Coordinates of C-alpha atoms in Angstrom, one line a residue:
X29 CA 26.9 10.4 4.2
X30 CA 28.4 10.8 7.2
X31 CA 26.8 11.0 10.3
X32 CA 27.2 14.3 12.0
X33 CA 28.1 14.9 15.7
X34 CA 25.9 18.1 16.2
X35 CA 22.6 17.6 14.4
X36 CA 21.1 21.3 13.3
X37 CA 18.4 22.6 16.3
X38 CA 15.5 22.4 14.0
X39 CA 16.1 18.9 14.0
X40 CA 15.7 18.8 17.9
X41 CA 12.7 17.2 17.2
X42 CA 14.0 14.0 16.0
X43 CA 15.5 14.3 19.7
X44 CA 12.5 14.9 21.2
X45 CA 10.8 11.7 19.6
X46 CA 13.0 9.2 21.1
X47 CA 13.3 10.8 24.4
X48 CA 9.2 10.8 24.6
X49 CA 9.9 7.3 23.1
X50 CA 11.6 6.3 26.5
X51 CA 14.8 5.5 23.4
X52 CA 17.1 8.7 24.0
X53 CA 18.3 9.8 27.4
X54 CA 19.0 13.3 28.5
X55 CA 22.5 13.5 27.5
X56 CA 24.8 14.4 24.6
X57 CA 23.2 14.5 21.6
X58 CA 24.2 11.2 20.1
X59 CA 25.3 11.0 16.1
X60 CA 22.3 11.4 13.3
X61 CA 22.7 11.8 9.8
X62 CA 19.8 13.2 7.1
X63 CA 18.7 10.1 4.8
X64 CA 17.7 10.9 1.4
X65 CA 14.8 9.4 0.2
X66 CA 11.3 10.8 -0.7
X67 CA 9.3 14.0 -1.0
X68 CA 7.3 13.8 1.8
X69 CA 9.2 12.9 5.1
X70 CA 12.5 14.0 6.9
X71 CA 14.2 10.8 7.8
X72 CA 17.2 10.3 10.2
X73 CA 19.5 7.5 10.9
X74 CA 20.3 8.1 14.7
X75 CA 23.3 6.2 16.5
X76 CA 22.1 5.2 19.7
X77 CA 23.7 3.0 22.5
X78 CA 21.6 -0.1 21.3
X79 CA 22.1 0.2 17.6
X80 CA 21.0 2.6 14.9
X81 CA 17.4 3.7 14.2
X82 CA 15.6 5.3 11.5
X83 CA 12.9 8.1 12.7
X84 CA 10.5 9.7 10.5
X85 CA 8.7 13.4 10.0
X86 CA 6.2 13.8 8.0
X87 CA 6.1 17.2 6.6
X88 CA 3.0 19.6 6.0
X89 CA 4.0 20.7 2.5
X90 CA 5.8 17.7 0.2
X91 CA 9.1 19.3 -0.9
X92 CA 8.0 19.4 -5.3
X93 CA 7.9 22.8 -7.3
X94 CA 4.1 22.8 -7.3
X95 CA 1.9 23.7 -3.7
X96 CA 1.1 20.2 -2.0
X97 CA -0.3 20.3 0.8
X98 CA -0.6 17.2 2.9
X99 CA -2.0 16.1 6.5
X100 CA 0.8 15.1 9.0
X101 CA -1.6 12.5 10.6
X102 CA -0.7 10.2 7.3
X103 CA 2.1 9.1 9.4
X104 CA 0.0 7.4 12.1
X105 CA -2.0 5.8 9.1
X106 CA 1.9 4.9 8.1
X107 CA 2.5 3.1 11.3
X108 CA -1.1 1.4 11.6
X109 CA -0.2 -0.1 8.2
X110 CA 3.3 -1.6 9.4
X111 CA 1.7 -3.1 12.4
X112 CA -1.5 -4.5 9.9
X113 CA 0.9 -5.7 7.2
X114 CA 3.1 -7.3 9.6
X115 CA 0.4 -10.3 10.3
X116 CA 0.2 -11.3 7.1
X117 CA 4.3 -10.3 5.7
X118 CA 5.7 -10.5 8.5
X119 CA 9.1 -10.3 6.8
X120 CA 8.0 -6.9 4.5
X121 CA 8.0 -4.5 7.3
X122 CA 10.5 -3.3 9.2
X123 CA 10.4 -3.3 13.0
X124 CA 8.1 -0.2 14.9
X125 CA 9.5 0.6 17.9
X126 CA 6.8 4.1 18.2
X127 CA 4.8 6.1 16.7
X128 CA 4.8 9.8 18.4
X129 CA 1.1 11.0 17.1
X130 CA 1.5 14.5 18.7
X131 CA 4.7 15.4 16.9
X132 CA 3.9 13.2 13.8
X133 CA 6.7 10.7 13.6
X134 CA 7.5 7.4 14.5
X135 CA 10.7 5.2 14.4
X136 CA 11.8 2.3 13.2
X137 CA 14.5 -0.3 13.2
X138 CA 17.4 0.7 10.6
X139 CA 18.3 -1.7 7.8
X140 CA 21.8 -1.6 6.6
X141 CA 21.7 -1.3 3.4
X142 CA 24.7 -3.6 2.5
X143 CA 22.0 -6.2 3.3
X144 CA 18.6 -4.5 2.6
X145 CA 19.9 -2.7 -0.9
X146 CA 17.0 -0.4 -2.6
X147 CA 15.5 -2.0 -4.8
X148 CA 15.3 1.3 -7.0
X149 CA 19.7 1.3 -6.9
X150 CA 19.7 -2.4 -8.3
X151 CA 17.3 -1.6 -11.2
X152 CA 19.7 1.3 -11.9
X153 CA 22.9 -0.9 -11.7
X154 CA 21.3 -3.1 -13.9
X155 CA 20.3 -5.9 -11.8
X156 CA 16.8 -6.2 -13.2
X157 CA 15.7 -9.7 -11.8
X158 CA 12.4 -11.4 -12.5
X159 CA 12.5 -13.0 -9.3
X160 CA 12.7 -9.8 -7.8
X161 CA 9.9 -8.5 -8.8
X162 CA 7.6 -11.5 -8.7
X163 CA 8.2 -11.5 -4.6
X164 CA 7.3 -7.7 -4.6
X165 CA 3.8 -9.0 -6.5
X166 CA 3.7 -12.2 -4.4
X167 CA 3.9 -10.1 -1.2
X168 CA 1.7 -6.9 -1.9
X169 CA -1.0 -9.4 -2.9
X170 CA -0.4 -11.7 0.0
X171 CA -1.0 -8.2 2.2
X172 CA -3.9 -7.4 -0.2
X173 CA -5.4 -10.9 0.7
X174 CA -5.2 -10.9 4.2
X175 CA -6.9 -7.3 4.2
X176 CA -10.2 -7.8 2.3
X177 CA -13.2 -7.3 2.9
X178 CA -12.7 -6.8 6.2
X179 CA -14.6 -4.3 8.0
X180 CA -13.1 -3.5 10.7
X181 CA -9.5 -2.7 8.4
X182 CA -11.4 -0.7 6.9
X183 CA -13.1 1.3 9.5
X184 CA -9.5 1.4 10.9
X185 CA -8.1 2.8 7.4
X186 CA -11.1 5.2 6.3
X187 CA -8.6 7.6 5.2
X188 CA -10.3 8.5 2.2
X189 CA -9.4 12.3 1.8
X190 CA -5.8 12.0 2.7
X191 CA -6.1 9.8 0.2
X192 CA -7.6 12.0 -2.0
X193 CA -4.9 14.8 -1.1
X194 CA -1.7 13.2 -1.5
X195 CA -2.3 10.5 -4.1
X196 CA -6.0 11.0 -6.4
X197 CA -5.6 14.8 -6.7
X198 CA -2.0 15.3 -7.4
X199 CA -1.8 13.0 -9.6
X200 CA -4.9 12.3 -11.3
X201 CA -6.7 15.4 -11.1
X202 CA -3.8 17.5 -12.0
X203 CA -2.8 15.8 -15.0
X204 CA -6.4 16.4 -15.8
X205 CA -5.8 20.4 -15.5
X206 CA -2.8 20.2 -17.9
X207 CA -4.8 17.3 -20.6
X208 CA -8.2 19.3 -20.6
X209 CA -9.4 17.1 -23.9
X210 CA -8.8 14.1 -21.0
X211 CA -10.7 15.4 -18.3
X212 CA -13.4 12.4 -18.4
X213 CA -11.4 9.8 -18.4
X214 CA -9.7 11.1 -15.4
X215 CA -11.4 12.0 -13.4
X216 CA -13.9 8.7 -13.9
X217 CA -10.5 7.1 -12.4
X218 CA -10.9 9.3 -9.4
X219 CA -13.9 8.5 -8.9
X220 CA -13.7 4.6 -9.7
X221 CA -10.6 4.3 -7.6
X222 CA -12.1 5.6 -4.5
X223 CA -15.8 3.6 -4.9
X224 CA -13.7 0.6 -4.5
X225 CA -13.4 -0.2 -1.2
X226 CA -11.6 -3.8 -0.8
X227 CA -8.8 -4.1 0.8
X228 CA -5.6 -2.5 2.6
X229 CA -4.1 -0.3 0.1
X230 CA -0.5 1.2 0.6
X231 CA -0.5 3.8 -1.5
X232 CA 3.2 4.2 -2.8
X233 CA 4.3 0.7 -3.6
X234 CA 7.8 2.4 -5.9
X235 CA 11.1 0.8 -6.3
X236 CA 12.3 3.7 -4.6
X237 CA 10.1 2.1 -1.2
X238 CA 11.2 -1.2 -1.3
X239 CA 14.2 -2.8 -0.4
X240 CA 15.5 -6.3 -1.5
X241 CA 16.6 -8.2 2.0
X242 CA 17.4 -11.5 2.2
X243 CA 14.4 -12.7 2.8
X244 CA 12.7 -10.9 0.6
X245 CA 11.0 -7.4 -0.2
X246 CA 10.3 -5.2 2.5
X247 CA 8.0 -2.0 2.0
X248 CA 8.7 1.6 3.5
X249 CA 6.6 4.7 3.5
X250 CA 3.3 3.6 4.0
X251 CA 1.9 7.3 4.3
X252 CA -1.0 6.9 2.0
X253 CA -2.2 3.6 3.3
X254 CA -6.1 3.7 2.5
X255 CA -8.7 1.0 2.7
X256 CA -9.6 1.0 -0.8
X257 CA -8.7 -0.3 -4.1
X258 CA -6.4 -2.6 -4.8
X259 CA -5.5 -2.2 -8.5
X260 CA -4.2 0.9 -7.4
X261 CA -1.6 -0.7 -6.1
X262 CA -0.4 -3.0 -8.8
X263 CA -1.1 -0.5 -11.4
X264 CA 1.5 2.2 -9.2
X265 CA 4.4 -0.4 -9.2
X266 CA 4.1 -1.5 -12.8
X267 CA 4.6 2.2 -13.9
X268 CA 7.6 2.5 -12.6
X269 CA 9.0 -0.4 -14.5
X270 CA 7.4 1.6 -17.6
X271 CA 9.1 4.5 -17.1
X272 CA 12.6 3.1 -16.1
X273 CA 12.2 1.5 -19.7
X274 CA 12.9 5.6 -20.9
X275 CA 15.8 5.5 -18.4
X276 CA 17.9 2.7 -19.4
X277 CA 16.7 2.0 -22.9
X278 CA 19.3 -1.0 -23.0
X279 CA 17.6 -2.9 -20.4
X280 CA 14.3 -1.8 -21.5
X281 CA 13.6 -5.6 -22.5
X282 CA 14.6 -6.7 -18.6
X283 CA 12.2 -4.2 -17.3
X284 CA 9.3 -5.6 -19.0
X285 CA 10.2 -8.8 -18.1
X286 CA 10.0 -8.0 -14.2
X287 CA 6.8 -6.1 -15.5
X288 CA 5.2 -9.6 -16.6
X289 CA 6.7 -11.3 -13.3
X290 CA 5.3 -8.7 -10.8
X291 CA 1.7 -8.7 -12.8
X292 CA 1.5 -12.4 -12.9
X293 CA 2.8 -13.2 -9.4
X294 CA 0.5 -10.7 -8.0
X295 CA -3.1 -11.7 -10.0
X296 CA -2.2 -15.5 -9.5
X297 CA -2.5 -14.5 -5.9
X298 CA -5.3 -12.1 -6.0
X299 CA -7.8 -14.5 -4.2
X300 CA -10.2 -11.7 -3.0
X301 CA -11.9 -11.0 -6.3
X302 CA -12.1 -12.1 -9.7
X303 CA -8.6 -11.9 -11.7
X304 CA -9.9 -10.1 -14.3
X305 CA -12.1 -7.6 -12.7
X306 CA -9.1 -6.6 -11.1
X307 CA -6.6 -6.5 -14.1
X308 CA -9.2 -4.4 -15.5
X309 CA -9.0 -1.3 -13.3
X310 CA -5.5 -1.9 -13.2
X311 CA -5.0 -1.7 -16.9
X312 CA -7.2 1.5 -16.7
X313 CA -5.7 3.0 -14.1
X314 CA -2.0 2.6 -15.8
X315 CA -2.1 5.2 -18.7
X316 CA -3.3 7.5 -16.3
X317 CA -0.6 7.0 -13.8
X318 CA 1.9 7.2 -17.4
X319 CA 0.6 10.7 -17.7
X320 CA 0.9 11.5 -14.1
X321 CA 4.6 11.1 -14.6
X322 CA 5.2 14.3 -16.3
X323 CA 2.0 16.3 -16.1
X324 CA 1.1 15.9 -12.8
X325 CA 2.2 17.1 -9.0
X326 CA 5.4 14.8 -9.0
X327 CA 7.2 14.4 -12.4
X328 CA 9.3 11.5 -12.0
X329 CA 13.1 12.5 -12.4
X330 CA 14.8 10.9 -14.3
X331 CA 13.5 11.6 -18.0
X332 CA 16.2 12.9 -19.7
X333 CA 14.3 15.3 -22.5
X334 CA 11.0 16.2 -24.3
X335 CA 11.6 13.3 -26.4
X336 CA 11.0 10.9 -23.8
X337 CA 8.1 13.0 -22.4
X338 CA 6.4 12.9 -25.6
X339 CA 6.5 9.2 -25.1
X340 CA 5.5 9.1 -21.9
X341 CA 2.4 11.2 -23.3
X342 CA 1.6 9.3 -26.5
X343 CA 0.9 6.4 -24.9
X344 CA -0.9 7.4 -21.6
X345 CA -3.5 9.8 -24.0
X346 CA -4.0 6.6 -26.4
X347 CA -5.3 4.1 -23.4
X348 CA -6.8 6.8 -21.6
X349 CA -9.0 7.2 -25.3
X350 CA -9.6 3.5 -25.7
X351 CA -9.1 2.1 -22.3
X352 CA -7.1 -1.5 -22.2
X353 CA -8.9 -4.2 -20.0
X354 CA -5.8 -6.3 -19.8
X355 CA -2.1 -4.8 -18.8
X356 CA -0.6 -7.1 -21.8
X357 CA -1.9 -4.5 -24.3
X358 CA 0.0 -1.7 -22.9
X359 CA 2.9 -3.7 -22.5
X360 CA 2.8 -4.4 -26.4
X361 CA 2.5 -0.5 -27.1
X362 CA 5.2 0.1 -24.2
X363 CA 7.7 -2.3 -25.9
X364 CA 7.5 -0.7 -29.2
X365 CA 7.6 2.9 -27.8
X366 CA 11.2 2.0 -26.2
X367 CA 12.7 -0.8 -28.3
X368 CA 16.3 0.1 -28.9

């Protein structure tokens, strides 16, 4: 998209948060361009005299059919994560150059993304790499690690109802309003997942926010970033490469291959806890997450009909009925669900 010369006045706020930044002078309004990207957020790329930037807006309602409400003070959360991650990743963050609490955005340094491609584009060209995916485990754990029990993370990142808000409740405790029979087992899951508190969670870790640079993985939209559980985590990546199974049932077989790499990459490094206590609420969490994906607050896109929904539903209700302790079993099931 091109960038436009005369950004619309609503979007005089983007303005505003680099001038308050000390980035933007009083002047002519310099180029910016929308970027497209999640549900949650307005994002810009703005050309200014020292190079493009990317600032963020978190909205107040997340832009999905259904009414989600969520607090714009995630995006302070967003930038405390960046700064926390950055000590032990220092390579999976991009650059903060502010975080504007009063207006409820912050800037960043812009990627290009000839050299920082999302990682979400290259599973959909078919560039499903195993190596890929076990630097996005290696990483996330490696952030995971550095972040346990800590106390004072967590104090920092007691962001339990946001938490609640934007990721437990839609999710979780929606699907559990459409699946009735499944109401338990869900919300047992809420509950579970937010007992655990262990280490610097991030809440949205999706193909969709990571890009693959040159150096490796970097994460984007941290707005859920919690100081809880972990499995969470793992269990929110590894459904995506479920799903995308549905979406290009010819490279169904690659995805599950990154599936194993990311799993095993990240549990080899989970150093914090016992491997598998944490594969264990991983493995539960997973089906639910499945479900999520078409009954919840944010159906995932890309599922072309009822058939593949019905899928999506089979297996989810099974394990959320006899609950997996290891991620291989639902792997199995997964792999004969979408074999070609």
């Amino acid at each position: 998209m091109a960038p436009s010369n005369k950004p619309p006045a609503a979007d005089g706020t983007i303005l505003a948060v680099l001038r308050r930044a000390g980035l933007l002078e009083f002047g002519p309004d310099p180029s910016m361009a929308p970027l497209t990207g999640g549900v949650s957020s307005d994002i810009w790329r703005v050309e200014l005299p020292g190079g493009p930037v990317a600032v963020k807006r978190a909205l107040p309602k997340l832009k999905v059919a259904q009414d989600w409400q969520a607090p714009v003070e995630r995006n302070a959360y967003e930038a405390a994560w960046m700064q926390e991650a950055r000590r032990f990743a220092p390579r999976a963050v991009p650059r903060l150059l502010h975080q504007d609490a009063i207006l409820g955005a912050l800037v960043m340094a812009y990627l290009e993304p000839r050299d920082h491609p999302l990682w979400k584009r290259l599973l959909m060209d078919g560039q499903i790499l195993a190596y890929h995916a076990g630097a996005v485990g290696a990483t996330l754990a490696a952030i995971h690690a550095g972040t346990a029990r800590r106390p004072e993370v967590a104090q920092r990142f007691a962001t339990d109802k946001i938490f609640h808000e934007i990721r437990l409740a839609p999710y979780l405790l929606a699907t559990a309003e459409v699946h009735p029979d499944l109401g338990r087992q869900l919300r047992a899951l809420v509950r579970t997942t937010a007992a655990n508190r262990i280490a610097l969670v991030h809440g949205d870790v999706s193909p969709k926010n990571i890009l693959i640079g040159p150096r490796g993985p970097v994460f984007l939209d941290a707005e859920c970033a919690w100081y809880g559980d972990p499995a969470f985590d793992l269990a929110f990546c590894l459904n995506h490469l479920l799903l995308k199974c549905l979406w290009r049932r010819r490279d169904a077989a690659a995805y599950l291959v990154a599936f194993d790499a990311l799993a095993e990459a990240y549990l080899a490094a989970a150093v914090w806890e016992r491997r598998d206590r944490l594969e264990e609420r991983a493995a539960a969490l997973l089906p639910g997450l499945l479900l999520a994906r078409v009954d919840g607050k944010s159906p995932v896109e890309y599922l072309r009909g009822q058939d593949d929904r019905e899928k999506v539903r089979k297996v989810g209700r099974h394990f959320l009925q006899h609950v997996p302790d290891r991620l291989s079993a639902i792997r199995a099931v997964w792999a004969e669900e979408t074999a070609v």
